[in-house]
Coordinates of C-alpha atoms and ligand atoms in Angstrom, one line a residue:
X1 CA 25.6 -6.8 -23.2
X2 CA 24.1 -7.1 -19.8
X3 CA 23.1 -9.8 -17.4
X4 CA 22.6 -10.7 -13.7
X5 CA 24.5 -12.5 -11.1
X6 CA 22.2 -14.2 -8.6
X7 CA 23.8 -14.9 -5.2
X8 CA 21.5 -17.2 -3.2
X9 CA 21.2 -17.5 0.5
X10 CA 18.8 -17.8 3.4
X11 CA 16.3 -15.5 1.6
X12 CA 16.0 -17.9 -1.4
X13 CA 15.9 -20.9 1.0
X14 CA 13.0 -19.3 2.9
X15 CA 11.1 -18.7 -0.3
X16 CA 11.7 -22.2 -1.6
X17 CA 10.8 -23.7 1.8
X18 CA 7.4 -22.1 1.5
X19 CA 6.7 -22.5 -2.3
X20 CA 8.6 -25.7 -3.0
X21 CA 12.0 -26.6 -4.3
X22 CA 13.2 -24.6 -7.3
X23 CA 10.6 -21.8 -6.9
X24 CA 13.0 -18.9 -7.0
X25 CA 14.6 -20.3 -10.3
X26 CA 11.4 -21.1 -12.1
X27 CA 11.2 -17.7 -13.9
X28 CA 14.5 -16.6 -15.5
X29 CA 15.7 -13.1 -14.4
X30 CA 13.8 -10.4 -16.3
X31 CA 16.7 -8.4 -17.8
X32 CA 15.4 -5.2 -19.4
X33 CA 17.5 -3.3 -21.9
X34 CA 17.0 -0.6 -24.5
X35 CA 18.1 -2.0 -27.8
X36 CA 19.7 0.6 -30.1
X37 CA 19.9 3.5 -27.6
X38 CA 22.7 5.7 -28.7
X39 CA 25.6 5.9 -26.2
X40 CA 26.3 9.5 -27.2
X41 CA 29.9 9.3 -26.1
X42 CA 31.3 12.2 -28.2
X43 CA 28.5 14.7 -28.0
X44 CA 26.1 15.7 -25.3
X45 CA 23.2 16.3 -27.5
X46 CA 19.8 15.6 -25.9
X47 CA 19.0 12.1 -26.8
X48 CA 15.6 11.8 -25.1
X49 CA 15.0 8.8 -22.8
X50 CA 15.7 6.5 -25.7
X51 CA 13.6 3.7 -27.2
X52 CA 11.3 1.5 -25.3
X53 CA 12.4 -1.6 -23.6
X54 CA 13.4 -5.1 -24.5
X55 CA 13.0 -8.1 -22.1
X56 CA 15.7 -10.7 -22.3
X57 CA 16.4 -9.5 -25.9
X58 CA 12.8 -9.5 -27.1
X59 CA 10.3 -6.7 -27.5
X60 CA 7.1 -7.1 -25.5
X61 CA 7.4 -10.9 -24.9
X62 CA 4.5 -12.9 -23.4
X63 CA 5.1 -15.0 -20.3
X64 CA 2.6 -17.6 -19.2
X65 CA 1.2 -18.2 -15.7
X66 CA -1.3 -20.7 -14.6
X67 CA -4.5 -19.1 -13.2
X68 CA -4.2 -18.3 -9.4
X69 CA -0.5 -19.2 -9.3
X70 CA 2.3 -17.1 -7.8
X71 CA 5.6 -16.6 -9.4
X72 CA 8.8 -14.7 -8.5
X73 CA 10.1 -12.1 -10.9
X74 CA 13.6 -10.7 -10.5
X75 CA 13.6 -7.6 -12.6
X76 CA 16.9 -5.9 -13.6
X77 CA 16.9 -2.6 -15.4
X78 CA 20.1 -2.8 -17.4
X79 CA 19.0 0.0 -19.9
X80 CA 21.9 2.4 -20.6
X81 CA 19.6 5.4 -20.1
X82 CA 15.9 5.2 -19.2
X83 CA 14.1 4.3 -16.1
X84 CA 10.8 2.4 -15.9
X85 CA 7.9 3.6 -13.8
X86 CA 5.6 0.5 -13.3
X87 CA 1.9 1.3 -13.2
X88 CA -0.2 -0.6 -10.8
X89 CA -1.2 -4.0 -12.3
X90 CA -4.7 -4.7 -13.3
X91 CA -6.0 -8.2 -12.4
X92 CA -2.4 -9.3 -11.7
X93 CA -1.3 -8.6 -8.1
X94 CA 2.2 -8.2 -6.9
X95 CA 4.2 -7.7 -3.7
X96 CA 7.7 -6.4 -3.8
X97 CA 10.1 -8.4 -1.6
X98 CA 13.6 -6.9 -2.5
X99 CA 15.2 -3.8 -3.9
X100 CA 18.7 -3.7 -5.5
X101 CA 19.4 -7.2 -4.3
X102 CA 18.6 -6.5 -0.7
X103 CA 15.5 -8.2 0.8
X104 CA 12.6 -6.2 2.3
X105 CA 12.0 -6.1 6.0
X106 CA 8.7 -7.8 7.1
X107 CA 7.0 -4.3 7.7
X108 CA 7.8 -3.2 4.1
X109 CA 6.7 -6.5 2.6
X110 CA 3.4 -6.3 4.4
X111 CA 2.9 -2.6 3.5
X112 CA 3.0 -3.0 -0.2
X113 CA 0.5 -4.7 -2.6
X114 CA 0.2 -3.9 -6.3
X115 CA 2.0 -0.6 -5.8
X116 CA 3.8 1.5 -8.4
X117 CA 7.6 1.5 -8.3
X118 CA 10.4 3.0 -10.4
X119 CA 13.5 1.1 -11.6
X120 CA 16.0 3.7 -12.9
X121 CA 18.9 2.5 -15.0
X122 CA 20.7 0.1 -12.6
X123 CA 17.9 -0.6 -10.2
X124 CA 16.6 -4.2 -9.5
X125 CA 13.5 -5.4 -7.8
X126 CA 12.1 -8.8 -6.7
X127 CA 8.3 -9.3 -6.9
X128 CA 6.0 -12.0 -6.0
X129 CA 3.3 -11.9 -8.7
X130 CA -0.1 -13.6 -8.4
X131 CA -2.2 -14.4 -11.5
X132 CA -6.0 -13.9 -11.6
X133 CA -8.2 -16.9 -12.2
X134 CA -8.4 -18.2 -15.9
X135 CA -11.3 -16.5 -17.7
X136 CA -13.4 -19.5 -18.9
X137 CA -16.3 -17.3 -20.1
X138 CA -14.2 -15.2 -22.5
X139 CA -11.0 -17.0 -23.3
X140 CA -9.8 -14.0 -25.3
X141 CA -9.5 -12.0 -22.1
X142 CA -6.6 -13.8 -20.5
X143 CA -3.7 -11.5 -21.5
X144 CA -2.6 -8.7 -19.1
X145 CA 0.0 -6.1 -20.1
X146 CA 2.7 -4.9 -17.7
X147 CA 2.6 -1.2 -18.3
X148 CA 5.5 1.3 -17.6
X149 CA 6.4 4.9 -18.4
X150 CA 9.8 5.4 -20.1
X151 CA 11.3 8.0 -17.8
X152 CA 14.5 9.8 -16.8
X153 CA 12.8 12.3 -14.4
X154 CA 9.5 12.5 -12.6
X155 CA 8.8 15.8 -14.6
X156 CA 8.6 13.8 -17.8
X157 CA 5.6 11.5 -16.8
X158 CA 2.3 11.8 -15.0
X159 CA 1.2 13.5 -12.8
X160 CA 3.6 16.3 -13.8
X161 CA 3.1 15.5 -17.5
X162 CA -0.4 14.3 -17.7
X163 CA -0.6 13.3 -21.4
X164 CA 2.5 11.1 -21.5
X165 CA 1.8 7.6 -23.0
X166 CA 2.4 4.2 -21.3
X167 CA 4.5 1.5 -22.9
X168 CA 3.9 -2.2 -22.7
X169 CA 7.0 -3.9 -21.2
X170 CA 5.6 -7.5 -21.6
X171 CA 2.4 -9.4 -21.4
X172 CA 1.2 -12.1 -19.0
X173 CA -0.9 -14.8 -20.6
X174 CA -3.0 -16.7 -17.9
X175 CA -3.6 -20.3 -18.7
X176 CA -6.0 -22.8 -17.0
X177 CA -6.1 -22.6 -13.2
X178 CA -3.5 -24.6 -11.3
X179 CA -3.5 -25.2 -7.6
X180 CA -4.3 -21.8 -5.9
X181 CA -1.2 -20.2 -4.4
X182 CA -1.0 -17.4 -1.9
X183 CA 1.5 -14.7 -1.1
X184 CA 4.0 -15.8 1.5
X185 CA 2.4 -14.8 4.8
X186 CA 5.7 -13.4 6.1
X187 CA 8.8 -12.0 4.4
X188 CA 12.0 -14.1 4.5
X189 CA 14.0 -13.8 7.8
X190 CA 15.7 -10.4 8.0
X191 CA 19.4 -10.6 9.0
X192 CA 20.5 -8.3 11.9
X193 CA 23.3 -6.6 9.8
X194 CA 20.5 -4.9 7.7
X195 CA 19.2 -3.0 10.7
X196 CA 18.6 0.7 10.3
X197 CA 21.6 3.1 10.7
X198 CA 20.9 5.2 13.8
X199 CA 21.7 8.9 14.2
X200 CA 24.3 8.0 16.8
X201 CA 26.0 5.6 14.4
X202 CA 27.0 8.5 12.0
X203 CA 30.7 9.4 12.3
X204 CA 31.0 11.7 9.3
X205 CA 29.1 13.6 6.6
X206 CA 29.8 14.5 3.0
X207 CA 28.2 16.5 0.2
X208 CA 28.6 15.1 -3.3
X209 CA 27.5 17.2 -6.2
X210 CA 26.4 15.8 -9.6
X211 CA 26.0 18.4 -12.3
X212 CA 25.3 18.7 -16.0
X213 CA 27.1 21.9 -17.1
X214 CA 25.3 23.9 -19.7
X215 CA 26.8 24.7 -23.1
X216 CA 26.3 23.9 -26.7
X217 CA 25.5 20.1 -26.9
X218 CA 29.1 19.1 -27.6
X219 CA 30.4 21.3 -24.8
X220 CA 28.1 20.0 -22.1
X221 CA 30.0 18.3 -19.3
X222 CA 28.8 15.7 -16.8
X223 CA 30.7 16.2 -13.5
X224 CA 30.9 15.2 -9.9
X225 CA 32.1 17.9 -7.6
X226 CA 33.0 20.0 -10.6
X227 CA 35.3 17.4 -12.2
X228 CA 35.2 14.9 -15.0
X229 CA 36.6 11.5 -13.9
X230 CA 40.4 11.5 -14.0
X231 CA 41.1 8.5 -11.7
X232 CA 41.6 10.6 -8.6
X233 CA 39.9 9.7 -5.2
X234 CA 36.8 11.9 -4.6
X235 CA 35.8 10.6 -1.2
X236 CA 37.7 8.9 1.6
X237 CA 36.0 6.9 4.4
X238 CA 37.4 4.8 7.2
X239 CA 36.5 1.1 7.2
X240 CA 33.7 0.0 9.5
X241 CA 32.3 3.6 9.9
X242 CA 28.9 4.8 9.0
X243 CA 28.4 8.1 7.2
X244 CA 25.6 10.3 6.0
X245 CA 26.0 11.9 2.5
X246 CA 24.0 14.6 0.9
X247 CA 23.8 13.8 -2.8
X248 CA 23.0 16.9 -4.9
X249 CA 21.9 17.3 -8.5
X250 CA 22.8 20.7 -10.0
X251 CA 21.2 20.1 -13.4
X252 CA 18.8 22.9 -14.4
X253 CA 16.4 23.0 -17.3
X254 CA 16.3 24.3 -20.0
X255 CA 20.0 25.2 -20.5
X256 CA 20.9 21.5 -20.4
X257 CA 17.8 20.2 -22.0
X258 CA 14.9 18.9 -19.8
X259 CA 15.3 17.7 -16.2
X260 CA 17.5 14.7 -15.6
X261 CA 17.5 12.7 -12.4
X262 CA 21.0 11.3 -12.6
X263 CA 20.8 7.8 -11.0
X264 CA 23.5 7.8 -8.3
X265 CA 25.1 4.4 -8.0
X266 CA 27.6 3.2 -5.4
X267 CA 29.4 -0.1 -5.4
X268 CA 30.0 -2.6 -2.5
X269 CA 27.6 -1.5 0.2
X270 CA 23.9 -0.4 -0.1
X271 CA 22.5 2.7 1.6
X272 CA 19.3 4.0 3.2
X273 CA 17.6 7.2 2.1
X274 CA 16.8 9.6 5.0
X275 CA 15.7 12.7 3.1
X276 CA 14.4 13.4 -0.4
X277 CA 13.9 16.9 -1.9
X278 CA 12.5 17.1 -5.5
X279 CA 12.2 20.7 -6.6
X280 CA 10.2 19.5 -9.6
X281 CA 7.4 17.9 -7.6
X282 CA 4.0 19.2 -8.6
X283 CA 1.1 20.1 -6.4
X284 CA -1.6 19.6 -9.0
X285 CA -2.0 19.6 -12.8
X286 CA -5.6 20.7 -13.6
X287 CA -7.0 21.0 -17.1
X288 CA -7.0 24.5 -18.5
X289 CA -10.1 26.0 -20.1
X290 CA -10.1 26.1 -23.9
X291 CA -7.2 25.1 -26.2
X292 CA -3.8 26.5 -27.1
X293 CA -1.4 26.7 -30.1
X294 CA 2.3 27.2 -29.5
X295 CA 4.5 29.1 -32.0
X296 CA 8.3 29.1 -31.7
X297 CA 10.4 31.6 -33.7
X298 CA 14.2 32.0 -33.8
X299 CA 15.4 35.4 -35.0
X300 CA 18.6 36.3 -36.9
X301 CA 20.5 36.7 -33.6
X302 CA 19.5 33.1 -32.6
X303 CA 17.1 34.3 -29.9
X304 CA 14.0 32.0 -29.7
X305 CA 10.7 33.4 -28.6
X306 CA 7.8 30.9 -28.0
X307 CA 4.3 32.3 -27.7
X308 CA 1.3 30.4 -26.4
X309 CA -1.9 31.6 -27.9
X310 CA -5.2 30.6 -26.2
X311 CA -8.7 30.3 -27.6
X312 CA -11.5 32.5 -26.5
X313 CA -12.1 30.4 -23.3
X314 CA -8.6 30.7 -21.9
X315 CA -7.8 33.0 -18.9
X316 CA -4.1 32.8 -18.4
X317 CA -3.9 35.8 -16.0
X318 CA -6.2 33.9 -13.6
X319 CA -4.9 30.4 -14.1
X320 CA -1.1 30.7 -14.3
X321 CA 1.8 32.0 -12.2
X322 CA 5.2 32.6 -13.7
X323 CA 7.2 29.4 -13.1
X324 CA 4.2 27.1 -13.7
X325 CA 4.5 24.5 -16.4
X326 CA 2.2 24.1 -19.4
X327 CA 1.7 20.7 -21.0
X328 CA -0.2 19.9 -24.2
X329 CA -0.9 16.6 -26.0
X330 CA -0.3 18.2 -29.4
X331 CA 2.4 17.0 -31.7
X332 CA 5.6 19.0 -31.9
X333 CA 6.1 20.6 -35.3
X334 CA 9.7 19.7 -35.3
X335 CA 11.8 17.2 -33.2
X336 CA 10.5 14.0 -31.6
X337 CA 6.7 13.4 -31.6
X338 CA 6.3 14.5 -28.0
X339 CA 4.4 17.2 -26.2
X340 CA 6.9 20.0 -25.5
X341 CA 7.0 21.2 -21.9
X342 CA 7.1 24.8 -21.2
X343 CA 7.9 26.8 -18.1
X344 CA 5.9 30.1 -18.1
X345 CA 8.3 33.0 -18.4
X346 CA 5.7 35.8 -18.8
X347 CA 2.0 36.2 -18.7
X348 CA 1.2 38.8 -21.3
X349 CA -2.6 38.7 -21.1
X350 CA -5.5 36.4 -20.8
X351 CA -4.8 34.8 -24.1
X352 CA -0.9 35.0 -24.4
X353 CA 2.0 33.4 -22.6
X354 CA 5.7 33.4 -23.2
X355 CA 7.3 30.0 -22.4
X356 CA 10.9 28.6 -22.4
X357 CA 10.6 25.8 -24.9
X358 CA 11.7 25.8 -28.5
X359 CA 9.0 23.6 -30.0
X360 CA 5.8 24.5 -31.7
X361 CA 2.3 22.9 -31.4
X362 CA 0.4 23.9 -34.5
X363 CA -2.9 22.3 -33.9
X364 CA -5.3 23.6 -31.2
X365 CA -4.6 21.4 -28.3
X366 CA -6.0 20.8 -24.8
X367 CA -3.5 21.7 -22.1
X368 CA -2.8 21.3 -18.4
X369 CA -1.3 23.6 -15.8
X370 CA 1.3 21.9 -13.6
X371 CA 1.6 23.9 -10.3
X372 CA 4.9 23.3 -8.6
X373 CA 4.8 22.0 -5.0
X374 CA 7.6 24.3 -3.9
X375 CA 7.9 28.1 -4.2
X376 CA 10.5 30.7 -3.1
X377 CA 8.1 33.6 -3.5
X378 CA 6.8 34.4 0.1
X379 CA 4.2 36.8 -1.2
X380 CA 2.5 34.4 -3.6
X381 CA 2.3 31.0 -1.8
X382 CA -0.7 29.2 -3.1
X383 CA -2.8 26.8 -1.0
X384 CA -0.9 23.6 -0.5
X385 CA 2.5 24.9 -1.7
X386 CA 5.6 24.7 0.5
X387 CA 7.8 27.8 0.8
X388 CA 11.5 26.9 0.6
X389 CA 14.7 28.8 1.3
X390 CA 16.6 28.4 -2.0
X391 CA 19.9 28.3 -0.2
X392 CA 18.8 25.6 2.2
X393 CA 15.8 23.8 0.7
X394 CA 14.0 21.2 2.9
X395 CA 11.4 18.8 1.7
X396 CA 7.7 19.2 2.8
X397 CA 7.6 15.6 4.0
X398 CA 10.2 13.3 5.5
X399 CA 10.6 9.6 4.6
X400 CA 9.7 7.2 7.3
X401 CA 12.2 7.2 10.2
X402 CA 12.5 3.5 10.6
X403 CA 12.5 0.3 8.5
X404 CA 14.2 2.1 5.6
X405 CA 14.7 0.3 2.3
X406 CA 18.3 -0.5 1.2
X407 CA 19.3 0.8 -2.3
X408 CA 22.5 0.9 -4.3
X409 CA 21.1 3.1 -7.1
X410 CA 18.8 6.1 -6.5
X411 CA 17.7 8.9 -8.8
X412 CA 18.9 12.3 -7.6
X413 CA 16.0 14.7 -8.2
X414 CA 16.9 17.3 -10.9
X415 CA 17.3 20.9 -10.2
X416 CA 14.7 23.5 -11.1
X417 CA 14.3 27.3 -11.6
X418 CA 12.1 29.3 -9.3
X419 CA 10.6 32.8 -9.8
X420 CA 10.3 35.5 -7.2
X421 CA 7.8 38.2 -8.3
X422 CA 9.0 40.7 -5.6
X423 CA 12.5 40.8 -7.1
X424 CA 11.6 39.7 -10.6
X425 CA 14.4 37.2 -10.5
X426 CA 14.9 33.5 -11.2
X427 CA 16.9 31.3 -8.8
X428 CA 18.3 27.8 -9.4
X429 CA 17.5 25.3 -6.7
X430 CA 19.2 21.9 -6.8
X431 CA 17.5 18.6 -6.0
X432 CA 19.0 16.3 -3.4
X433 CA 18.7 13.2 -1.2
X434 CA 20.5 12.2 1.9
X435 CA 21.7 8.7 2.4
X436 CA 23.4 6.6 5.1
X437 CA 25.7 3.7 4.5
X438 CA 27.9 1.3 6.5
X439 CA 31.4 1.2 4.9
X440 CA 32.1 -2.3 6.0
X441 CA 33.7 -5.6 4.7
X442 CA 35.9 -4.2 2.1
X443 CA 38.9 -1.8 2.3
X444 CA 40.2 -0.3 -0.9
X445 CA 39.0 1.5 -3.9
X446 CA 35.7 1.5 -5.8
X447 CA 33.5 3.9 -7.7
X448 CA 30.4 6.0 -7.5
X449 CA 28.9 7.1 -10.8
X450 CA 25.8 8.1 -12.7
X451 CA 24.1 4.9 -14.0
X452 CA 23.3 6.6 -17.3
X453 CA 26.0 5.1 -19.5
X454 CA 26.6 8.2 -21.6
X455 CA 27.1 10.3 -18.5
X456 CA 29.3 7.8 -16.7
X457 CA 31.5 7.4 -19.8
X458 CA 31.8 11.1 -20.2
X459 CA 33.1 11.8 -16.7
X460 CA 30.3 11.5 -14.1
X461 CA 32.2 9.1 -11.9
X462 CA 34.6 9.3 -9.0
X463 CA 36.5 7.0 -6.7
X464 CA 35.7 6.1 -3.0
X465 CA 38.6 5.1 -0.9
X466 CA 37.8 3.0 2.1
X467 CA 40.9 3.1 4.4
X468 CA 41.5 0.5 7.1
X469 CA 41.6 2.0 10.6
X470 CA 45.2 0.9 11.0
X471 CA 47.9 1.2 8.3
X472 CA 48.0 -1.9 6.2
X473 CA 51.8 -1.8 6.5
X474 CA 53.4 -3.0 9.8
X475 CA 57.0 -2.3 10.9
X476 CA 59.0 -4.5 13.3
Ligands
LIG1 CU1 23.6 11.2 -15.4

């Protein structure tokens, strides 16, 4: 069972001063869950992202809004596993005003209108949502779906996986126009203690490594810094200091299943993200010529070979590099009805590829070629790709340097495998982000953990100890 505590303050008062008393409580919190997702406590078998979402206990409910009115939605992703990637709304408009219970600064409020955003398991967002005018001409056209992708990693949804379907989270039914309402012209007042953490504020750094260790499904382990949770302290910080932590994800497909962006969650104080490196980011995903079938065969020794066979129009030697992904919209012959991903292991000829998946696609299917943004192969850098040092990978682009959003849950990009043609070798490169936090207000113990429940319960958690500057014991 899940729910939400709402702690009100100046932020709510500013909203209610503008929109009228009770505005922030008019729409109940939108608590999203996945009913019936399997916790998977005893085995680590790949469960997929799990079923689609419920909203306050109902599947795809309809909420009503008067035409041209503005409402506030507080959305809580309390699902035990999957994240939601919100597609831009059609006809509805929204502006995000808070993330993970912390309000947006004016600049960030102004900079976003009807943008996509992702709520991983544990994330929350506040939106101001504006309804379009009631459609008098065609009264049947007053229902607007809120569409999401069910996701645990960017590699499982567009643009990396172009054929992935959307899910309807809920519907908005627009009723007769009320009085026209506008988005608040300015964000609620921003308290000084939420100012950016400067370089000069940082008094310490740490590296925290999340990992899914490969093995048979029941032998897979979810660890932080190589350990399953045993109650010991994993990180010590002094009270009232600011630190910068590099949060690393050493989870590599396909030995642990597909990519997983473990949602890093820390209690007590939020953080700002100063660097984000996702080794699974794609540069482009063009359509390939012709169609493919995929045939997966496991021999008596248990070795699986998966062959992609192209139609007469395909030209794999021209279109693919080893390490690219191939996606189809065909149905898997076994397993869940999803298009299997494949990382190209070998380009045999114009009409034959070997890929790393273990699923078949029997019907001739269109396909797309996902070209990774990053490469470690200095001799084969394609236009637009970024060359990285696998031992010290750096992102192509930096987040903005100022007005950073505050989070308490953030998906650590999954690791990936990179091919170097010169040495004919594969290298694992982990994903990471860097975050800064003020360890204030509270001395004592609390936890960091993966917000995927089955990972947290199976050991992906550790203790942060915030020690007061002076010993809590005094002697006379
Ligand atoms: Cu996890």
